[in-house]
Amino acid sequence: MTNKLELELQIKRCGLTKRELAQRLGISEMALSNKLNNESESKASEIFLLEKELKISKTQRDLIFFAPCVD
């Protein structure tokens, strides 16, 4: 389950819009929104790209994408 708050904070820290991030991932804004809202899961390849694009550490990656249950 994705930790939406942490992911959105990291997107802002990097100075990206969700539109720009979706384009860099090669997905639609709606697909990104679904992933942020835990309506669909991120693929391993998308997580890898997010890790690069958002300059996150492996620890941050685990906190964001492999969090237990996040409200």
Coordinates of N, CA and C in Angstrom, one line a residue:
M1 N 0.8 -1.2 0.0 CA 0.0 0.0 0.0 C 0.9 1.2 0.0
T2 N 0.6 2.2 -0.8 CA 1.4 3.4 -1.0 C 1.0 4.4 0.1
N3 N 2.1 5.0 0.7 CA 1.9 6.1 1.7 C 1.8 7.4 0.9
K4 N 0.5 7.7 0.6 CA 0.2 8.9 -0.2 C 0.8 10.2 0.3
L5 N 0.8 10.4 1.5 CA 1.3 11.7 2.1 C 2.8 11.8 1.8
E6 N 3.5 10.8 2.1 CA 5.0 10.8 1.9 C 5.3 11.0 0.5
L7 N 4.6 10.3 -0.4 CA 4.9 10.3 -1.8 C 4.6 11.7 -2.4
E8 N 3.4 12.3 -2.0 CA 3.1 13.7 -2.4 C 4.1 14.7 -1.9
L9 N 4.6 14.5 -0.7 CA 5.6 15.4 -0.1 C 6.9 15.4 -0.9
Q10 N 7.3 14.2 -1.3 CA 8.5 14.0 -2.1 C 8.3 14.6 -3.5
I11 N 7.2 14.4 -4.1 CA 6.9 15.0 -5.4 C 7.1 16.6 -5.3
K12 N 6.5 17.2 -4.3 CA 6.7 18.6 -4.1 C 8.1 19.0 -3.8
R13 N 8.8 18.2 -3.0 CA 10.2 18.5 -2.7 C 11.1 18.6 -4.0
C14 N 10.7 17.7 -4.9 CA 11.5 17.7 -6.2 C 11.0 18.8 -7.2
G15 N 10.0 19.5 -6.8 CA 9.5 20.6 -7.7 C 8.8 20.1 -8.9
L16 N 8.2 18.9 -8.8 CA 7.5 18.4 -10.0 C 6.0 18.5 -9.8
T17 N 5.3 18.6 -10.9 CA 3.8 18.5 -10.8 C 3.4 17.1 -11.0
K18 N 2.3 16.7 -10.7 CA 1.8 15.3 -10.9 C 1.7 15.0 -12.4
R19 N 1.4 16.0 -13.2 CA 1.3 15.9 -14.6 C 2.7 15.6 -15.2
E20 N 3.7 16.3 -14.7 CA 5.1 16.1 -15.2 C 5.6 14.7 -14.8
L21 N 5.3 14.3 -13.5 CA 5.7 13.0 -13.0 C 5.0 11.9 -13.8
A22 N 3.7 12.0 -14.1 CA 3.0 11.0 -14.9 C 3.7 10.9 -16.3
Q23 N 4.0 12.0 -16.9 CA 4.7 12.0 -18.2 C 6.0 11.3 -18.1
R24 N 6.8 11.5 -17.1 CA 8.1 10.9 -17.0 C 7.9 9.4 -16.8
L25 N 6.8 9.0 -16.1 CA 6.6 7.5 -15.9 C 6.0 6.9 -17.1
G26 N 5.5 7.7 -18.0 CA 4.8 7.1 -19.2 C 3.4 6.6 -18.9
I27 N 2.7 7.3 -18.0 CA 1.4 6.9 -17.6 C 0.5 8.1 -17.6
S28 N -0.8 8.0 -17.6 CA -1.7 9.1 -17.6 C -1.8 9.7 -16.2
E29 N -2.3 10.9 -16.1 CA -2.5 11.6 -14.8 C -3.5 10.8 -14.0
M30 N -4.5 10.2 -14.7 CA -5.5 9.4 -14.0 C -4.9 8.1 -13.4
A31 N -4.0 7.5 -14.1 CA -3.3 6.3 -13.6 C -2.4 6.7 -12.4
L32 N -1.7 7.8 -12.5 CA -0.9 8.2 -11.3 C -1.9 8.5 -10.1
S33 N -3.0 9.2 -10.4 CA -3.9 9.5 -9.3 C -4.4 8.2 -8.7
N34 N -4.7 7.2 -9.5 CA -5.2 5.9 -9.0 C -4.1 5.3 -8.1
K35 N -2.9 5.4 -8.5 CA -1.8 4.8 -7.7 C -1.6 5.6 -6.3
L36 N -1.7 6.9 -6.4 CA -1.6 7.7 -5.2 C -2.7 7.4 -4.2
N37 N -3.9 7.1 -4.8 CA -5.1 6.9 -3.9 C -5.3 5.4 -3.6
N38 N -4.3 4.6 -3.9 CA -4.3 3.2 -3.6 C -5.4 2.5 -4.3
E39 N -5.9 3.0 -5.4 CA -6.9 2.3 -6.2 C -6.3 1.3 -7.2
S40 N -5.0 1.5 -7.4 CA -4.2 0.5 -8.2 C -2.8 0.5 -7.7
E41 N -2.1 -0.6 -7.9 CA -0.8 -0.8 -7.4 C 0.3 -0.3 -8.4
S42 N 1.4 0.1 -7.9 CA 2.5 0.5 -8.8 C 3.3 -0.8 -9.2
K43 N 3.7 -0.8 -10.4 CA 4.5 -1.9 -10.9 C 5.9 -1.7 -10.4
A44 N 6.7 -2.7 -10.3 CA 8.1 -2.7 -9.9 C 8.9 -1.7 -10.8
S45 N 8.6 -1.7 -12.1 CA 9.3 -0.8 -13.0 C 8.9 0.7 -12.7
E46 N 7.7 0.9 -12.3 CA 7.3 2.3 -12.0 C 7.9 2.8 -10.7
I47 N 8.0 1.9 -9.7 CA 8.6 2.2 -8.4 C 10.1 2.5 -8.7
F48 N 10.8 1.8 -9.5 CA 12.2 2.0 -9.9 C 12.3 3.4 -10.5
L49 N 11.4 3.7 -11.4 CA 11.5 5.1 -12.0 C 11.2 6.2 -11.0
L50 N 10.2 5.9 -10.2 CA 9.9 6.9 -9.1 C 11.1 7.2 -8.2
E51 N 11.8 6.1 -7.9 CA 13.0 6.2 -7.1 C 14.0 7.1 -7.7
K52 N 14.2 7.0 -9.0 CA 15.2 7.8 -9.7 C 14.7 9.2 -9.9
E53 N 13.4 9.4 -10.3 CA 12.9 10.7 -10.6 C 12.7 11.6 -9.3
L54 N 12.4 10.9 -8.2 CA 12.1 11.7 -7.0 C 13.4 11.6 -6.1
K55 N 14.4 11.0 -6.5 CA 15.7 11.0 -5.8 C 15.5 10.5 -4.3
I56 N 14.8 9.3 -4.2 CA 14.5 8.8 -2.9 C 15.5 7.7 -2.6
S57 N 15.8 7.5 -1.3 CA 16.6 6.4 -0.9 C 15.8 5.1 -0.8
K58 N 16.5 4.1 -0.6 CA 15.9 2.8 -0.5 C 15.0 2.8 0.8
T59 N 15.4 3.4 1.8 CA 14.6 3.5 3.1 C 13.3 4.3 2.8
Q60 N 13.5 5.4 2.1 CA 12.3 6.2 1.8 C 11.3 5.4 0.9
R61 N 11.9 4.7 -0.1 CA 11.1 3.9 -1.0 C 10.3 2.9 -0.3
D62 N 11.0 2.2 0.7 CA 10.2 1.2 1.5 C 9.1 1.8 2.3
L63 N 9.4 3.0 2.9 CA 8.4 3.7 3.7 C 7.2 4.1 2.8
I64 N 7.5 4.6 1.6 CA 6.4 5.0 0.7 C 5.6 3.9 0.1
F65 N 6.3 2.9 -0.5 CA 5.6 1.9 -1.3 C 5.3 0.6 -0.6
F66 N 6.0 0.3 0.5 CA 5.8 -0.9 1.2 C 5.3 -0.7 2.6
A67 N 4.6 0.4 2.9 CA 4.1 0.6 4.2 C 2.9 -0.4 4.4
P68 N 2.8 -0.7 5.7 CA 1.6 -1.6 6.0 C 0.3 -1.0 5.6
C69 N -0.5 -0.6 6.5 CA -1.8 0.0 6.2 C -1.7 1.5 6.5
V70 N -2.0 2.3 5.5 CA -1.9 3.7 5.6 C -3.3 4.3 5.3
D71 N -3.7 5.2 6.1 CA -5.0 5.9 5.9 C -4.9 7.1 5.0

